[in-house]
Structure formats: structure tokens, C-alpha cells
Amino acid sequence: MNILILSASTGGGHMRASKAIEGYMTQQNKDINVKIVDSLLYISPILNKTITSGYVYLATKTPKLYGKLYDLTNKEHRLANFVTRLNNIFANKLLPLIDDFRPDVIITTHPFPTEMVSRLKSKGEINIPLICIMTDYAPHKAWINKKVDAYIVANDDMVGKMINEGVDVNTIYPYGIPIDEVFFEEKEKQLVLEELGFDKSLQTILMMAGSFGVTNVFDVYENIIDIDLDFQIILVTGRNQKLYNHFEKVIDDSPKKTKLIYFTDEINKYMQASDIIITKPGGLTVTEALACNIPMAVFDAIPGQEEENAEFLLKHNMAVRIKDGDSCRNSIVELLKDEGKLENMKEACKSFDKNDSTKNIFLLINELIANNNLIENDN
């Protein structure tokens, strides 16, 4: 079986979801051949750099403008139509890859390749099952296309919204966003804290700067370290050397014991050792935290998909929103002092059980391939 996964590097979540699928599939059967391709990079390195750099700039430097563009492309607007025309122009550039690899199924984890493959199917260029995996907690028009055979969505709330957009209910599967299986493993919290040299009797806060290394995390840190309660902090800056260096200068004098971490492949370990996570609400980070049953305090949500992710978490009592100054401090104090509230939030996270996501996707892949083979044989 050949599985082609088409993604893009606008944000870290799309590729992480792709790798989670690859990891599970290759464990199931050594004869499964999975190929992950950054579709924009494959089509044109210049196009890839332009789009990814533009995304980073808009999301970090002009978030209000990014939110406006997000809203405009979520409706019938000339900007959305322009993006569609571009995707249609570039769609044929994927054909050499598809012809060479000969996939039995194509999985997309980004809207652009989803639209491109849908276009190729509409023109009769290919007849391969297409699975679209949405990597956020609310749907956006850019993901939705006529020739998608199955949509994997993060939660049940998305189903009705997608039906309203004209999507066939029989193609929507609320399996959850696929993540690495390590996030569902039971870790001994006390052992991890001991490994870090932390006090096993204290509450632990994990702070994450996000995939772009958001500097506002420093303001949040300064707001909570003077809280008159005993707790300890794990601080992950992501690949932001400047932010890491800044924290390195101040944590030794911090009134709260702080473990500073640059980039890590073991974020699951730190999540499973923590009582609260302070983070931006990116789709994959949210999913990983929910898998670890850890309540979130979310900040700096980018208008658009991150704001919608935050709204989902707040609606289902799995997070609180924190802002600057006293508001930030008060929210964290309330969580740390109110054991009942924190426990209720943990239970809400635990009830959102998507640990079978990759397994269900694997079964769906086999079903779609079998059905496609039957149709081709009949013809």
C-alpha cells in the first residue's frame, strides 16, 4: 500500500499531523509505504518561501490583518476566488509526483494541496481516494472541496457547521487530529519531576512559546512569578534563540524554580508532568495537551483559527483565557487555588478522548481503497 501525504510548512501543526500518521501506518505493516511531501516546496521553492514567510509575518507582526484575511477567505470573496485560481494553476505540477509514486490513497493536512488534488480529480486526471485532515477545531471554507472522499475533523461540533457548508455528512469523521501515540502513554508524573530535579509535592506549570517563539510569553512569565503560592515552572521557548537567551539571564533570580528548555522532542514528557499548560492555542498543541488531560491557560490567540480553537476549549471547560497584568495573574491564581475547578477541567479534557484517531484513520484508508478498487473493477 502506498500512502501519499501532502502537507505544507505554514505553521508546525500540518507536518506534525502528517508524521503522526506516518508513524502509526508504518508500525502496522512493514509493506505500507508512506511518503510525506511538502507540497508547496515541491511545486516551487520560491512559492513555498513566499507563502510561508508571508504567513509568519502576518501571524506574528500583523495578526489583525491576518484575521481579516482569514475571514474574507471563509466566504464568497474575490480573495478566496483568487486563491482558488492559483491552486488550480499549480495543481498539475503535482501530477509527476503522483504518477511516480502511484499512491493508493492521498491524505492532505493543509488546505492548498486539498484543493489541488480535488481539482485533479474533478478534471479526471486521477481517480484516487482523497482524505483531508483538518488541523484546527473549527472548519474553514478553504478546506472544503467537492472531490474529498473523507474529512477527518477535530470534534463533533464541526460536523453541523460543515453540513451547513454543503458537505455530505457521510464524508465527515470526527476522529480527532492525529498526533504521536506517545501523548496517550501513561507517564509516571513523579518520576519525570524527579528527573527534572523538581519538588514532587508542588504544582507544576508548563509554559510554551509556540512554534514561532512568541515573545509575549516573557510578559506572562513576569506576571505569574510573583504570585504568592508555591509552584514550579517548565518553560519551553521553541526555536527562538533570542527568547531563550533572554530567559537564561533572568531565571536564576526568579522567585519560582524554572527549568528552561530550548527545543525538545519530548514535549509529551513535560506535558504529562504538569498541572497546567500556558500556551498559544495552535491546533496540534491543543490536541497534544488534551491527550495528556492537562487544562490550558491560552494567550495570544491569532485571530482566525487559533481564536476559534480557544473558543472551543472555553466552551467545553478545558481552558481559561489569560491576558496581561492582573487579569493574567488572577486567572492563574484561581486555577492553582481552586482544586475543584482544576479537577473539573482535567475531567473535561479526559472526556475528550481521541486516542483512537490514527487507528480509525488507518481503518478508513483500507475501506476507501477497497471501495475504490471495487468501483474500478466494475468499470
CSV table of N, CA and C in Angstrom, one decimal, residues 85-172:
chain,number,residue,atom,x,y,z
A,85,ARG,N,-8.0,30.1,-7.8
A,85,ARG,CA,-7.4,30.1,-9.2
A,85,ARG,C,-5.9,29.7,-9.1
A,86,LEU,N,-5.2,30.2,-8.1
A,86,LEU,CA,-3.8,29.9,-8.0
A,86,LEU,C,-3.6,28.4,-7.8
A,87,ASN,N,-4.4,27.9,-6.9
A,87,ASN,CA,-4.3,26.4,-6.6
A,87,ASN,C,-4.6,25.6,-7.9
A,88,ASN,N,-5.6,26.0,-8.6
A,88,ASN,CA,-5.9,25.3,-9.9
A,88,ASN,C,-4.8,25.4,-10.9
A,89,ILE,N,-4.1,26.5,-10.9
A,89,ILE,CA,-2.9,26.7,-11.8
A,89,ILE,C,-1.8,25.7,-11.4
A,90,PHE,N,-1.6,25.6,-10.1
A,90,PHE,CA,-0.4,24.8,-9.7
A,90,PHE,C,-0.8,23.3,-9.5
A,91,ALA,N,-2.0,22.9,-9.6
A,91,ALA,CA,-2.4,21.5,-9.4
A,91,ALA,C,-1.7,20.5,-10.2
A,92,ASN,N,-1.6,20.9,-11.5
A,92,ASN,CA,-1.0,19.9,-12.5
A,92,ASN,C,0.5,19.6,-12.1
A,93,LYS,N,1.1,20.5,-11.4
A,93,LYS,CA,2.5,20.3,-11.0
A,93,LYS,C,2.7,19.1,-10.0
A,94,LEU,N,1.6,18.7,-9.5
A,94,LEU,CA,1.6,17.5,-8.6
A,94,LEU,C,1.6,16.2,-9.3
A,95,LEU,N,1.2,16.3,-10.6
A,95,LEU,CA,1.0,15.0,-11.4
A,95,LEU,C,2.2,14.2,-11.5
A,96,PRO,N,3.4,14.7,-11.8
A,96,PRO,CA,4.6,13.9,-11.8
A,96,PRO,C,4.9,13.1,-10.5
A,97,LEU,N,4.6,13.8,-9.4
A,97,LEU,CA,4.8,13.1,-8.1
A,97,LEU,C,3.8,12.0,-8.0
A,98,ILE,N,2.6,12.2,-8.3
A,98,ILE,CA,1.5,11.2,-8.2
A,98,ILE,C,1.8,10.0,-9.1
A,99,ASP,N,2.1,10.3,-10.4
A,99,ASP,CA,2.4,9.3,-11.4
A,99,ASP,C,3.6,8.4,-11.0
A,100,ASP,N,4.6,9.1,-10.4
A,100,ASP,CA,5.8,8.3,-10.0
A,100,ASP,C,5.6,7.4,-8.8
A,101,PHE,N,4.9,8.0,-7.8
A,101,PHE,CA,4.7,7.2,-6.5
A,101,PHE,C,3.5,6.3,-6.6
A,102,ARG,N,2.6,6.5,-7.4
A,102,ARG,CA,1.4,5.7,-7.6
A,102,ARG,C,0.7,5.4,-6.3
A,103,PRO,N,0.2,6.4,-5.6
A,103,PRO,CA,-0.4,6.1,-4.3
A,103,PRO,C,-1.8,5.5,-4.4
A,104,ASP,N,-2.1,4.6,-3.4
A,104,ASP,CA,-3.4,4.0,-3.3
A,104,ASP,C,-4.4,5.0,-2.6
A,105,VAL,N,-3.9,5.9,-1.9
A,105,VAL,CA,-4.7,6.9,-1.2
A,105,VAL,C,-3.8,8.2,-1.1
A,106,ILE,N,-4.5,9.4,-1.1
A,106,ILE,CA,-3.8,10.6,-0.9
A,106,ILE,C,-4.4,11.3,0.4
A,107,ILE,N,-3.6,11.6,1.3
A,107,ILE,CA,-4.0,12.3,2.5
A,107,ILE,C,-3.5,13.8,2.5
A,108,THR,N,-4.3,14.7,2.8
A,108,THR,CA,-3.8,16.1,2.8
A,108,THR,C,-4.0,16.7,4.2
A,109,THR,N,-3.1,17.4,4.7
A,109,THR,CA,-3.2,18.1,6.0
A,109,THR,C,-3.0,19.6,5.9
A,110,HIS,N,-3.3,20.1,4.7
A,110,HIS,CA,-3.3,21.6,4.5
A,110,HIS,C,-4.3,21.9,3.4
A,111,PRO,N,-4.9,23.1,3.5
A,111,PRO,CA,-6.0,23.4,2.5
A,111,PRO,C,-5.5,23.5,1.1
A,112,PHE,N,-4.3,24.0,0.8
A,112,PHE,CA,-3.8,24.2,-0.5
A,112,PHE,C,-3.7,22.8,-1.3
A,113,PRO,N,-3.0,21.8,-0.8
A,113,PRO,CA,-3.0,20.6,-1.6
A,113,PRO,C,-4.3,19.9,-1.6
A,114,THR,N,-5.2,20.1,-0.6
A,114,THR,CA,-6.5,19.6,-0.7
A,114,THR,C,-7.2,20.1,-1.9
A,115,GLU,N,-7.2,21.4,-2.1
A,115,GLU,CA,-7.9,22.0,-3.3
A,115,GLU,C,-7.2,21.5,-4.6
A,116,MET,N,-5.9,21.4,-4.6
A,116,MET,CA,-5.2,21.0,-5.8
A,116,MET,C,-5.6,19.5,-6.2
A,117,VAL,N,-5.6,18.6,-5.2
A,117,VAL,CA,-5.9,17.2,-5.6
A,117,VAL,C,-7.4,17.1,-5.9
A,118,SER,N,-8.2,17.9,-5.3
A,118,SER,CA,-9.6,17.9,-5.6
A,118,SER,C,-9.8,18.3,-7.1
A,119,ARG,N,-9.0,19.3,-7.5
A,119,ARG,CA,-9.1,19.8,-8.9
A,119,ARG,C,-8.7,18.8,-9.8
A,120,LEU,N,-7.6,18.0,-9.5
A,120,LEU,CA,-7.1,17.0,-10.4
A,120,LEU,C,-8.2,15.9,-10.5
A,121,LYS,N,-8.9,15.6,-9.5
A,121,LYS,CA,-9.9,14.6,-9.5
A,121,LYS,C,-11.1,15.1,-10.3
A,122,SER,N,-11.5,16.3,-10.2
A,122,SER,CA,-12.6,16.9,-10.9
A,122,SER,C,-12.3,16.9,-12.4
A,123,LYS,N,-11.1,17.1,-12.8
A,123,LYS,CA,-10.7,17.1,-14.3
A,123,LYS,C,-10.5,15.6,-14.8
A,124,GLY,N,-10.6,14.6,-13.9
A,124,GLY,CA,-10.4,13.2,-14.4
A,124,GLY,C,-9.0,12.9,-14.6
A,125,GLU,N,-8.1,13.7,-14.0
A,125,GLU,CA,-6.6,13.4,-14.2
A,125,GLU,C,-6.2,12.2,-13.3
A,126,ILE,N,-6.9,12.1,-12.1
A,126,ILE,CA,-6.6,11.0,-11.2
A,126,ILE,C,-7.9,10.5,-10.6
A,127,ASN,N,-7.9,9.2,-10.2
A,127,ASN,CA,-9.0,8.6,-9.5
A,127,ASN,C,-8.5,7.9,-8.3
A,128,ILE,N,-8.1,8.7,-7.3
A,128,ILE,CA,-7.5,8.1,-6.1
A,128,ILE,C,-8.3,8.7,-4.9
A,129,PRO,N,-8.6,7.8,-3.9
A,129,PRO,CA,-9.3,8.3,-2.7
A,129,PRO,C,-8.5,9.5,-2.0
A,130,LEU,N,-9.3,10.5,-1.6
A,130,LEU,CA,-8.7,11.7,-1.0
A,130,LEU,C,-9.2,11.9,0.4
A,131,ILE,N,-8.3,11.9,1.4
A,131,ILE,CA,-8.7,12.1,2.8
A,131,ILE,C,-8.1,13.5,3.2
A,132,CYS,N,-8.9,14.3,3.7
A,132,CYS,CA,-8.5,15.6,4.1
A,132,CYS,C,-8.5,15.7,5.7
A,133,ILE,N,-7.4,16.0,6.3
A,133,ILE,CA,-7.4,16.0,7.8
A,133,ILE,C,-7.3,17.5,8.2
A,134,MET,N,-8.3,18.0,8.8
A,134,MET,CA,-8.3,19.4,9.2
A,134,MET,C,-7.6,19.5,10.6
A,135,THR,N,-6.7,20.5,10.7
A,135,THR,CA,-5.8,20.5,11.8
A,135,THR,C,-6.1,21.6,12.8
A,136,ASP,N,-7.4,22.1,12.8
A,136,ASP,CA,-7.9,23.0,13.8
A,136,ASP,C,-9.3,22.6,14.3
A,137,TYR,N,-9.9,23.4,15.2
A,137,TYR,CA,-11.1,23.0,15.9
A,137,TYR,C,-12.3,23.6,15.4
A,138,ALA,N,-12.2,24.3,14.2
A,138,ALA,CA,-13.4,24.8,13.5
A,138,ALA,C,-13.1,24.8,12.0
A,139,PRO,N,-14.1,24.5,11.2
A,139,PRO,CA,-13.9,24.4,9.8
A,139,PRO,C,-13.7,25.8,9.1
A,140,HIS,N,-13.0,25.8,8.0
A,140,HIS,CA,-12.8,27.0,7.2
A,140,HIS,C,-13.1,26.6,5.8
A,141,LYS,N,-13.7,27.5,5.0
A,141,LYS,CA,-14.1,27.2,3.6
A,141,LYS,C,-12.9,26.7,2.8
A,142,ALA,N,-11.7,27.1,3.1
A,142,ALA,CA,-10.5,26.7,2.2
A,142,ALA,C,-10.3,25.2,2.2
A,143,TRP,N,-10.7,24.6,3.3
A,143,TRP,CA,-10.6,23.1,3.4
A,143,TRP,C,-11.6,22.3,2.5
A,144,ILE,N,-12.7,22.9,2.3
A,144,ILE,CA,-13.9,22.2,1.8
A,144,ILE,C,-13.9,22.2,0.2
A,145,ASN,N,-13.9,21.0,-0.3
A,145,ASN,CA,-13.8,20.8,-1.8
A,145,ASN,C,-14.7,19.7,-2.2
A,146,LYS,N,-15.1,19.7,-3.5
A,146,LYS,CA,-16.1,18.7,-4.0
A,146,LYS,C,-15.6,17.3,-4.0
A,147,LYS,N,-14.4,17.1,-4.3
A,147,LYS,CA,-13.9,15.7,-4.6
A,147,LYS,C,-13.2,15.1,-3.4
A,148,VAL,N,-13.4,15.6,-2.2
A,148,VAL,CA,-12.8,15.0,-1.0
A,148,VAL,C,-13.7,13.8,-0.6
A,149,ASP,N,-13.1,12.6,-0.4
A,149,ASP,CA,-13.9,11.4,-0.1
A,149,ASP,C,-14.1,11.3,1.4
A,150,ALA,N,-13.3,11.9,2.2
A,150,ALA,CA,-13.4,11.8,3.7
A,150,ALA,C,-12.7,13.0,4.3
A,151,TYR,N,-13.4,13.6,5.3
A,151,TYR,CA,-12.8,14.7,6.1
A,151,TYR,C,-12.6,14.2,7.5
A,152,ILE,N,-11.4,14.2,8.0
A,152,ILE,CA,-11.2,13.9,9.4
A,152,ILE,C,-11.2,15.2,10.2
A,153,VAL,N,-12.1,15.4,11.1
A,153,VAL,CA,-12.2,16.7,11.9
A,153,VAL,C,-11.9,16.5,13.3
A,154,ALA,N,-11.7,17.6,14.0
A,154,ALA,CA,-11.2,17.5,15.4
A,154,ALA,C,-12.2,17.2,16.4
A,155,ASN,N,-13.5,17.5,16.1
A,155,ASN,CA,-14.5,17.4,17.2
A,155,ASN,C,-15.9,17.3,16.5
A,156,ASP,N,-16.9,16.9,17.3
A,156,ASP,CA,-18.3,16.7,16.9
A,156,ASP,C,-18.9,18.1,16.5
A,157,ASP,N,-18.5,19.2,17.2
A,157,ASP,CA,-19.1,20.5,16.9
A,157,ASP,C,-18.9,20.9,15.5
A,158,MET,N,-17.9,20.4,14.8
A,158,MET,CA,-17.6,20.8,13.4
A,158,MET,C,-18.5,20.2,12.4
A,159,VAL,N,-19.2,19.1,12.8
A,159,VAL,CA,-20.0,18.3,11.8
A,159,VAL,C,-21.1,19.2,11.3
A,160,GLY,N,-21.9,19.8,12.2
A,160,GLY,CA,-23.0,20.6,11.8
A,160,GLY,C,-22.6,21.8,11.0
A,161,LYS,N,-21.5,22.4,11.3
A,161,LYS,CA,-21.0,23.6,10.6
A,161,LYS,C,-20.7,23.2,9.2
A,162,MET,N,-20.1,22.0,9.0
A,162,MET,CA,-19.7,21.6,7.7
A,162,MET,C,-20.9,21.2,6.8
A,163,ILE,N,-21.9,20.6,7.5
A,163,ILE,CA,-23.1,20.2,6.7
A,163,ILE,C,-23.7,21.5,6.2
A,164,ASN,N,-23.7,22.6,7.0
A,164,ASN,CA,-24.2,23.9,6.6
A,164,ASN,C,-23.5,24.4,5.4
A,165,GLU,N,-22.2,24.0,5.2
A,165,GLU,CA,-21.4,24.4,4.1
A,165,GLU,C,-21.6,23.5,2.8
A,166,GLY,N,-22.5,22.6,3.0
A,166,GLY,CA,-22.9,21.7,1.9
A,166,GLY,C,-22.1,20.4,1.8
A,167,VAL,N,-21.4,20.1,2.9
A,167,VAL,CA,-20.6,18.8,2.9
A,167,VAL,C,-21.5,17.7,3.3
A,168,ASP,N,-21.4,16.6,2.6
A,168,ASP,CA,-22.2,15.3,2.8
A,168,ASP,C,-21.8,14.8,4.2
A,169,VAL,N,-22.8,14.6,5.1
A,169,VAL,CA,-22.5,14.1,6.4
A,169,VAL,C,-21.8,12.8,6.4
A,170,ASN,N,-22.0,12.0,5.4
A,170,ASN,CA,-21.4,10.7,5.3
A,170,ASN,C,-19.9,10.7,5.0
A,171,THR,N,-19.4,11.9,4.7
A,171,THR,CA,-17.9,12.1,4.5
A,171,THR,C,-17.2,12.7,5.6
A,172,ILE,N,-17.9,13.0,6.7
A,172,ILE,CA,-17.3,13.7,7.9
A,172,ILE,C,-17.1,12.7,9.0
